[in-house]
Amino acid sequence: MVAQACSTKSNSSNEEASKPEGTKQGGTLTIVRLSDATKLDPHFITDIPSANVIYQKVYQGLVVPDKDFKIQPLLAKEWKVVNDTTWEFKLRDDVTFHDGTPFNAEAVKATFDRLLDPNTGSPQREKFAMIKEVKVVDDYTVQLLLAYPYAPLLSILASQEGSIISPKALAENPEKLAEHPVGTGPFVFEVWKSGQEISLKKNENYWGKKPNIDRVVFKVVPEDATRLAMIETGEAHINDQVPVTEIDRIEASDTMGLYRTEGLAVEYVGFNTKKKPLDDVKVRKAISHAIEREAIIKGVYNNVGTLANVAMSPKVYGHSDKIKPYDYDLNEAKKLLKEAGYEKGLKLSLLTSDRKERINMAEVIQSQLKGIGVNVEIQVMEYGAYIEMANNGEHDLIIGGWGNATGDGDYNQYNLFHSASQGPAGNHFFYSNPEVDQKIEAARKETTDAKRLKLYEEVMQMEMDDAVYIPIRNYELLAAHSKNVSGFWINAANYLMIDDVVIK
């Protein structure tokens, strides 16, 4: 299957590109998924399944990553760095929001003013904390004035958190955006039947190259076997949450194709470092020594993905292969538990979402920890409830994943480990270390590559010394698709791109 780069990135006119001969227009693309979205407001989304519905479909940002994660123009035609703390963007003048409001510098300002207002209460606010002011220069020129130099600014603007929202929708009813998004993208929000499906329709007034398809429906189908059967029979077109146990079946099928690509995400077991007895680093180290990570990659994941050494993918800027996780060593684990005063064992809960592999992983971990006298109760929750419990810190251990949306180490480190990110922003470890905070802040301000990389290496070593989490797996992204669908691709941040989809 030919995977093409995001078609909107370099369009310079409203004219529709000529279609290859025989390309069929129209039709409804049906995407089946395990869980429903939790909310559709980019300032409040904290999970990929929700962001996937709107990113580059309903909403767009000033810039966009292409297939190689290089930043390209989108709503901004060009930009320049005026000085270390001033970035200027020249905006397109031919774009309209779905509600008819013109896109201009005021719209950009309204979006970021709302995001940065502490009263909004956005969990994304800290990601943009470096923006001191959004200054309108003229109708189609805007400046971002920063509190300090911030090297990865474009990468964060290109993520779903950088989506530009209709100023009319923001002024009239901002609460409604959680269930009715209004952007500038190639698809317009149609309807959300909670727990069942979300549908988008082609934006007939789209400023760029219009999609080939008329509609896209994200259908909630919790059962893995049912989702796959729907792809096999042609009832649905794409399933981007495929259990690794089904790879052989997909590859043997006449009607299905398998799409595989490396991702930026990492899967891990996290400790709630605020809760007893996991507030004791010896207990966390003991558990880290008792989990055989290789067995999980092989037995649970069928060798899909690779063994992770830290909570940052090797594809992300800032990764270091010098950090070594704790060895599998049951004697050391028992010794540490004894030193911590838990020679007779202890009871813990392990929270996971209802994805098949994660449940399997939880069961393997439960069995492995029995070997050191740790009894684990598994809590399997539907995705929305899982996110809520994680945000509220209602867990001891958690199976989590962090999908890096920018390809930059700051998105990983600041959101997962900085004290300011505890809870909904991503720090479900409820970890707080002032020295780690200071290094993460220094890294986001540092403009020299070598110094920045050194800071990330130091900070990841400190997190490992504190045994905040156990790295398990670098993601490989999988999708099963009907053979009569082509033109989609999944970017490294795990977003499904459908601009060029054709249904035969």
XYZ file of C-alpha atoms in Angstrom:
504
model
C 0.000 0.000 0.000
C 1.358 3.378 -0.953
C 1.429 5.600 2.114
C 1.391 9.243 1.144
C 2.367 12.318 3.134
C -0.331 14.594 4.516
C -1.898 16.138 1.431
C -2.757 19.487 2.995
C 0.785 20.403 3.913
C 1.844 22.259 0.811
C -1.329 23.182 -1.050
C -1.177 26.704 -2.300
C -4.613 26.985 -3.835
C -8.207 25.971 -3.267
C -8.303 24.039 -6.506
C -8.851 20.339 -6.213
C -5.966 18.266 -7.533
C -6.820 16.110 -10.548
C -7.729 12.565 -9.604
C -5.840 9.590 -10.964
C -7.821 7.786 -13.643
C -10.235 5.281 -12.185
C -10.198 6.832 -8.691
C -13.631 6.372 -7.211
C -15.125 9.378 -5.470
C -17.384 9.282 -2.444
C -18.474 6.594 -0.054
C -18.387 6.302 3.726
C -15.194 5.126 5.431
C -15.984 3.011 8.494
C -13.298 2.790 11.182
C -13.931 0.322 14.008
C -12.326 0.887 17.380
C -12.259 -0.580 20.866
C -13.369 2.511 22.803
C -15.350 5.684 22.345
C -13.726 9.096 22.573
C -13.806 10.715 26.025
C -14.097 14.323 24.764
C -13.474 16.249 21.539
C -12.098 19.578 22.802
C -8.360 19.688 21.936
C -7.653 21.730 25.063
C -8.989 18.892 27.227
C -8.133 15.716 25.291
C -5.491 13.613 27.040
C -5.754 10.345 25.073
C -4.942 9.249 21.514
C -8.311 7.535 20.750
C -10.115 10.865 21.275
C -7.484 12.952 19.479
C -7.535 10.540 16.527
C -11.121 11.514 15.701
C -10.355 15.206 15.219
C -6.605 15.605 14.514
C -6.032 16.702 10.873
C -9.674 15.826 10.190
C -11.803 18.440 11.992
C -8.971 20.536 13.430
C -5.704 21.830 12.048
C -2.776 23.739 13.519
C -0.417 26.380 12.179
C 2.008 23.653 11.073
C 1.887 19.891 10.507
C 4.399 17.000 10.653
C 4.837 15.165 7.353
C 5.409 11.439 7.013
C 9.021 11.790 8.210
C 7.898 14.020 11.096
C 9.433 17.086 9.443
C 7.427 20.242 10.082
C 5.523 21.665 7.104
C 3.276 24.746 6.643
C -0.485 24.323 7.182
C -2.621 27.253 8.427
C 0.602 29.264 8.570
C 2.216 29.713 5.130
C 5.623 30.571 6.575
C 7.336 31.599 9.786
C 10.544 33.146 11.027
C 12.380 33.332 14.324
C 12.701 37.084 14.918
C 14.842 36.448 18.008
C 15.230 33.724 20.663
C 11.849 34.526 22.194
C 9.821 35.889 19.245
C 8.363 33.681 16.517
C 6.377 35.272 13.682
C 3.837 33.381 11.558
C 2.320 34.512 8.241
C -1.163 33.003 7.961
C -3.224 31.808 5.009
C -5.921 34.282 3.967
C -8.265 31.810 2.232
C -9.417 29.673 5.183
C -12.847 29.589 6.864
C -13.952 27.704 9.986
C -16.792 25.189 9.679
C -19.230 27.719 11.202
C -18.379 30.348 8.569
C -16.022 32.419 10.750
C -12.913 33.612 8.881
C -9.559 32.229 10.007
C -7.118 35.034 10.874
C -4.630 36.239 13.505
C -7.449 37.013 15.969
C -8.583 33.361 15.767
C -5.069 32.180 16.633
C -4.948 34.599 19.554
C -8.407 33.551 20.826
C -7.391 29.868 20.779
C -4.135 30.323 22.689
C -5.549 32.919 25.101
C -8.191 30.406 26.126
C -5.655 27.574 26.428
C -3.269 29.675 28.545
C -5.949 31.174 30.818
C -5.615 29.400 34.214
C -9.417 29.674 34.625
C -9.900 27.414 31.590
C -8.284 24.597 33.585
C -6.792 22.915 30.507
C -4.470 19.958 31.233
C -2.559 21.102 28.111
C -1.691 24.533 29.527
C 1.719 23.495 30.876
C 2.738 22.249 27.420
C 2.480 25.849 26.174
C 3.691 27.546 29.359
C 6.561 29.140 27.449
C 4.123 31.362 25.478
C 3.908 34.679 27.322
C 1.731 36.514 24.802
C 0.085 36.072 21.426
C 0.442 39.342 19.536
C -1.670 40.223 16.492
C 0.569 42.165 14.075
C -2.065 42.432 11.320
C -4.996 40.318 10.056
C -2.719 37.564 8.769
C 0.436 37.950 10.871
C 0.769 36.736 14.426
C 3.711 36.654 16.834
C 4.237 34.224 19.696
C 6.237 35.975 22.418
C 7.970 33.445 24.656
C 9.015 33.726 28.299
C 12.221 31.852 27.434
C 13.816 30.252 24.336
C 12.005 27.018 23.478
C 13.641 24.934 20.741
C 10.770 22.468 20.052
C 8.039 25.149 19.627
C 7.067 24.036 16.108
C 6.733 20.403 17.172
C 4.243 21.283 19.920
C 2.301 23.585 17.558
C 2.061 20.646 15.120
C 0.513 18.326 17.737
C -3.241 18.021 18.352
C -2.914 20.393 21.311
C -2.009 23.125 18.808
C -5.393 22.858 17.027
C -6.944 26.224 16.142
C -10.571 26.527 17.290
C -13.332 28.752 15.871
C -13.350 32.035 17.859
C -17.141 32.198 17.423
C -17.563 28.776 19.078
C -15.159 29.859 21.859
C -17.118 33.060 22.501
C -20.637 31.600 22.292
C -20.425 28.198 23.995
C -16.942 26.857 24.828
C -18.379 23.956 26.904
C -20.131 22.602 23.802
C -16.728 22.022 22.115
C -16.276 18.883 24.255
C -18.926 17.190 22.112
C -19.137 19.400 19.004
C -15.730 20.415 17.561
C -15.468 23.378 15.135
C -12.234 23.670 13.154
C -10.905 24.361 9.642
C -10.151 20.779 8.548
C -11.222 18.659 5.566
C -14.036 17.062 7.598
C -16.932 18.697 9.467
C -18.303 17.175 12.669
C -21.704 15.555 12.088
C -22.944 13.608 15.123
C -21.753 11.765 18.247
C -23.936 8.917 19.446
C -22.259 8.279 22.775
C -20.919 4.751 23.154
C -21.796 3.931 19.542
C -20.227 6.145 16.888
C -18.917 9.527 15.826
C -19.408 10.672 12.229
C -17.740 13.413 10.188
C -18.690 14.566 6.682
C -16.614 16.024 3.869
C -16.080 19.782 4.185
C -17.464 21.069 0.867
C -15.892 24.502 1.525
C -12.471 23.150 2.429
C -9.586 25.461 1.532
C -7.247 22.663 0.423
C -7.598 19.481 -1.598
C -10.965 17.983 -0.682
C -11.092 14.363 0.552
C -12.177 11.637 -1.894
C -14.675 10.174 0.584
C -18.002 11.745 1.641
C -18.077 10.641 5.261
C -16.080 8.866 7.939
C -17.660 6.967 10.833
C -15.733 5.927 13.955
C -17.711 2.971 15.268
C -17.264 1.587 18.795
C -16.955 -2.226 18.679
C -15.495 -3.500 21.979
C -14.983 -7.128 20.900
C -11.687 -7.778 19.076
C -13.105 -10.718 17.106
C -16.136 -8.711 15.934
C -13.983 -5.804 14.740
C -11.852 -8.147 12.673
C -14.868 -9.997 11.269
C -16.303 -6.637 10.147
C -13.081 -5.888 8.228
C -13.035 -9.381 6.728
C -16.617 -9.158 5.448
C -16.242 -5.569 4.204
C -18.718 -4.182 6.742
C -15.909 -1.915 8.008
C -12.722 -0.640 6.360
C -10.035 0.027 8.986
C -9.346 -1.385 12.448
C -6.383 0.471 13.972
C -6.434 -1.440 17.274
C -5.428 -4.947 16.274
C -4.459 -7.596 18.845
C -1.038 -9.071 18.032
C -2.573 -12.540 18.352
C -4.514 -11.926 15.118
C -1.551 -11.132 12.814
C -1.416 -14.620 11.269
C -5.147 -14.591 10.612
C -4.991 -11.195 8.885
C -2.001 -12.158 6.755
C -3.725 -15.361 5.649
C -6.941 -13.576 4.668
C -7.966 -12.884 1.057
C -9.980 -9.806 1.992
C -7.784 -8.157 4.639
C -4.451 -6.371 4.556
C -2.089 -5.637 7.460
C -0.463 -2.213 7.883
C 2.600 -2.024 10.170
C 4.762 0.948 11.101
C 7.088 1.962 13.926
C 5.548 4.290 16.480
C 6.832 6.916 18.917
C 5.019 5.437 21.900
C 6.350 3.364 24.788
C 4.428 1.007 27.046
C 5.377 0.717 30.714
C 4.265 -0.353 34.174
C 4.011 2.737 36.367
C 4.088 3.142 40.153
C 1.860 5.585 42.019
C 4.795 7.002 43.998
C 2.495 8.919 46.383
C 0.728 5.816 47.702
C 1.991 3.513 50.434
C 3.876 1.162 50.134
C 4.974 2.396 46.665
C 6.214 5.664 48.153
C 9.221 3.563 49.260
C 11.835 3.349 46.483
C 12.984 -0.060 47.798
C 9.525 -1.530 47.149
C 9.497 -0.042 43.642
C 12.979 -1.433 42.920
C 11.974 -4.858 44.261
C 8.985 -5.011 41.894
C 11.171 -3.765 39.017
C 13.620 -6.640 39.635
C 10.752 -9.181 39.732
C 9.247 -8.452 36.311
C 10.731 -10.358 33.387
C 10.258 -7.873 30.558
C 11.585 -10.111 27.768
C 8.925 -12.725 28.588
C 6.217 -10.076 28.122
C 7.523 -8.971 24.709
C 7.688 -12.558 23.503
C 4.721 -14.157 25.246
C 2.204 -11.304 25.250
C 3.273 -9.251 22.225
C 4.447 -11.986 19.887
C 7.633 -9.904 19.353
C 5.626 -7.001 17.877
C 7.559 -3.910 18.940
C 10.930 -3.946 20.708
C 12.135 -4.065 24.305
C 12.197 -0.531 25.751
C 15.009 0.725 27.976
C 13.306 3.997 29.027
C 9.868 5.643 28.718
C 11.050 7.377 25.529
C 11.118 5.734 22.112
C 14.465 5.451 20.268
C 12.755 7.467 17.490
C 12.216 10.471 19.806
C 14.778 13.286 20.045
C 16.430 12.950 23.457
C 16.460 9.154 23.722
C 19.585 7.540 25.171
C 20.501 3.861 25.024
C 22.894 4.300 27.964
C 20.118 4.005 30.582
C 19.774 0.438 31.820
C 16.533 -0.874 33.392
C 16.633 -3.155 36.467
C 17.743 -6.744 35.792
C 15.390 -9.635 36.363
C 16.694 -10.785 39.761
C 14.290 -12.444 42.217
C 16.879 -12.728 45.013
C 17.580 -8.984 44.856
C 13.822 -8.319 44.754
C 13.202 -10.403 47.901
C 16.155 -8.777 49.676
C 14.825 -5.266 48.943
C 11.293 -6.183 50.099
C 12.748 -7.533 53.345
C 14.743 -4.308 53.873
C 11.562 -2.315 53.300
C 9.753 -4.361 55.956
C 7.579 -6.486 53.662
C 9.228 -9.857 54.120
C 5.775 -11.419 54.554
C 4.624 -9.936 51.238
C 2.056 -7.293 50.353
C -1.105 -6.674 48.332
C -1.352 -4.226 45.439
C -3.831 -3.332 42.698
C -2.834 -3.103 39.021
C -4.974 -0.880 36.786
C -5.263 -1.554 33.048
C -7.534 -0.599 30.178
C -9.582 -3.321 28.478
C -7.182 -3.934 25.576
C -6.571 -7.650 25.145
C -2.748 -7.473 25.267
C -2.782 -5.252 28.326
C -5.046 -7.665 30.189
C -2.689 -10.498 29.195
C 0.290 -8.432 30.363
C -1.445 -7.756 33.682
C -1.967 -11.505 34.186
C 1.706 -12.247 33.424
C 2.807 -9.538 35.889
C 0.398 -10.897 38.506
C 1.955 -14.333 38.093
C 5.555 -12.994 38.109
C 5.060 -10.918 41.281
C 3.622 -13.898 43.156
C 7.207 -15.200 43.083
C 8.264 -12.485 45.587
C 5.110 -12.607 47.727
C 3.355 -9.634 46.103
C -0.329 -10.388 45.520
C -1.762 -8.351 42.695
C -5.450 -7.624 42.142
C -6.073 -6.703 38.485
C -8.516 -3.881 37.773
C -9.667 -3.935 34.131
C -11.540 -0.773 33.201
C -13.211 0.506 30.036
C -10.962 3.176 28.515
C -12.820 6.279 29.752
C -12.998 4.937 33.324
C -9.342 3.855 33.133
C -8.250 7.401 32.160
C -10.378 8.906 34.946
C -8.932 6.578 37.600
C -5.382 7.243 36.362
C -5.966 11.019 36.381
C -7.285 10.828 39.948
C -4.459 8.579 41.172
C -6.839 5.763 42.173
C -4.264 3.067 41.395
C -1.206 1.405 42.918
C 0.380 0.018 39.747
C -0.749 0.979 36.245
C -0.103 -0.354 32.747
C 0.270 2.775 30.657
C 1.600 4.029 27.372
C 2.830 7.434 26.273
C 2.378 8.285 22.605
C 4.762 11.095 21.859
C 2.835 13.566 19.681
C 5.809 15.729 18.688
C 8.867 13.511 18.324
C 10.647 15.710 20.878
C 11.898 14.687 24.333
C 10.213 17.629 26.042
C 6.737 16.266 25.268
C 7.793 13.030 26.897
C 9.687 14.314 29.925
C 7.615 17.349 30.889
C 4.266 15.557 30.650
C 5.271 12.263 32.232
C 7.660 13.339 34.989
C 7.405 17.047 35.853
C 5.629 17.820 39.147
C 3.333 20.298 37.345
C 2.004 17.470 35.124
C 0.671 15.220 37.918
C -2.719 13.759 36.986
C -4.521 14.544 33.690
C -1.465 16.077 31.950
C 0.252 12.658 31.973
C 2.201 12.185 35.212
C 0.152 9.230 36.471
C 3.152 8.263 38.624
C 2.380 11.346 40.786
C 6.142 11.662 40.820
C 7.810 14.788 42.107
C 11.555 15.417 42.256
C 12.688 19.090 42.319
C 16.027 18.237 40.702
C 14.288 16.356 37.883
C 11.905 19.319 37.413
C 14.829 21.708 37.199
C 16.641 19.603 34.556
C 13.466 19.162 32.461
C 12.943 22.940 32.533
C 16.601 23.539 31.631
C 16.309 21.111 28.680
C 13.277 22.859 27.203
C 15.121 26.209 27.347
C 18.448 24.888 26.026
C 19.176 25.704 22.373
C 22.401 23.673 22.002
C 21.710 20.099 20.859
C 24.596 18.459 22.730
C 23.671 20.109 26.048
C 19.998 19.313 25.597
C 20.679 15.630 24.888
C 22.972 15.430 27.918
C 20.238 16.886 30.161
C 17.722 14.289 28.932
C 20.199 11.485 29.551
C 20.849 12.736 33.104
C 17.165 13.167 33.890
C 16.193 9.726 32.558
C 18.934 8.157 34.696
C 17.517 9.926 37.774
C 14.007 8.642 36.992
C 15.425 5.127 36.647
C 17.344 5.501 39.945
C 14.042 6.525 41.549
C 12.345 3.449 39.976
C 9.325 5.482 38.857
C 8.281 2.981 36.177
C 9.318 -0.218 34.399
C 9.870 0.249 30.639
C 8.336 -2.589 28.639
C 7.899 -2.004 24.911
C 8.561 0.415 22.064
C 5.391 0.368 19.984
C 4.855 -0.991 16.536
C 1.550 0.320 15.179
C -0.783 -2.147 13.468
C -3.955 -1.753 11.444
C -6.102 -4.313 9.681
C -7.831 -2.962 6.600
C -10.186 -4.124 3.939
C -8.341 -4.709 0.649
C -10.743 -2.337 -1.117
C -9.336 0.649 0.806
C -6.102 2.454 -0.029
C -4.430 5.798 0.664
C -4.545 5.853 4.474
C -1.466 5.866 6.696
C -0.683 6.070 10.394
C 1.827 8.662 11.504
C 4.441 7.851 14.117
C 2.351 9.509 16.849
C -0.389 6.923 16.089
C -2.788 9.255 14.258
C -4.752 7.756 11.369
C -4.431 9.930 8.239
C -7.350 9.645 5.822
C -7.079 12.678 3.498
C -6.212 10.515 0.486
C -8.348 7.456 1.249
C -10.029 5.806 -1.721
C -12.740 3.140 -1.338
C -12.826 0.882 -4.383
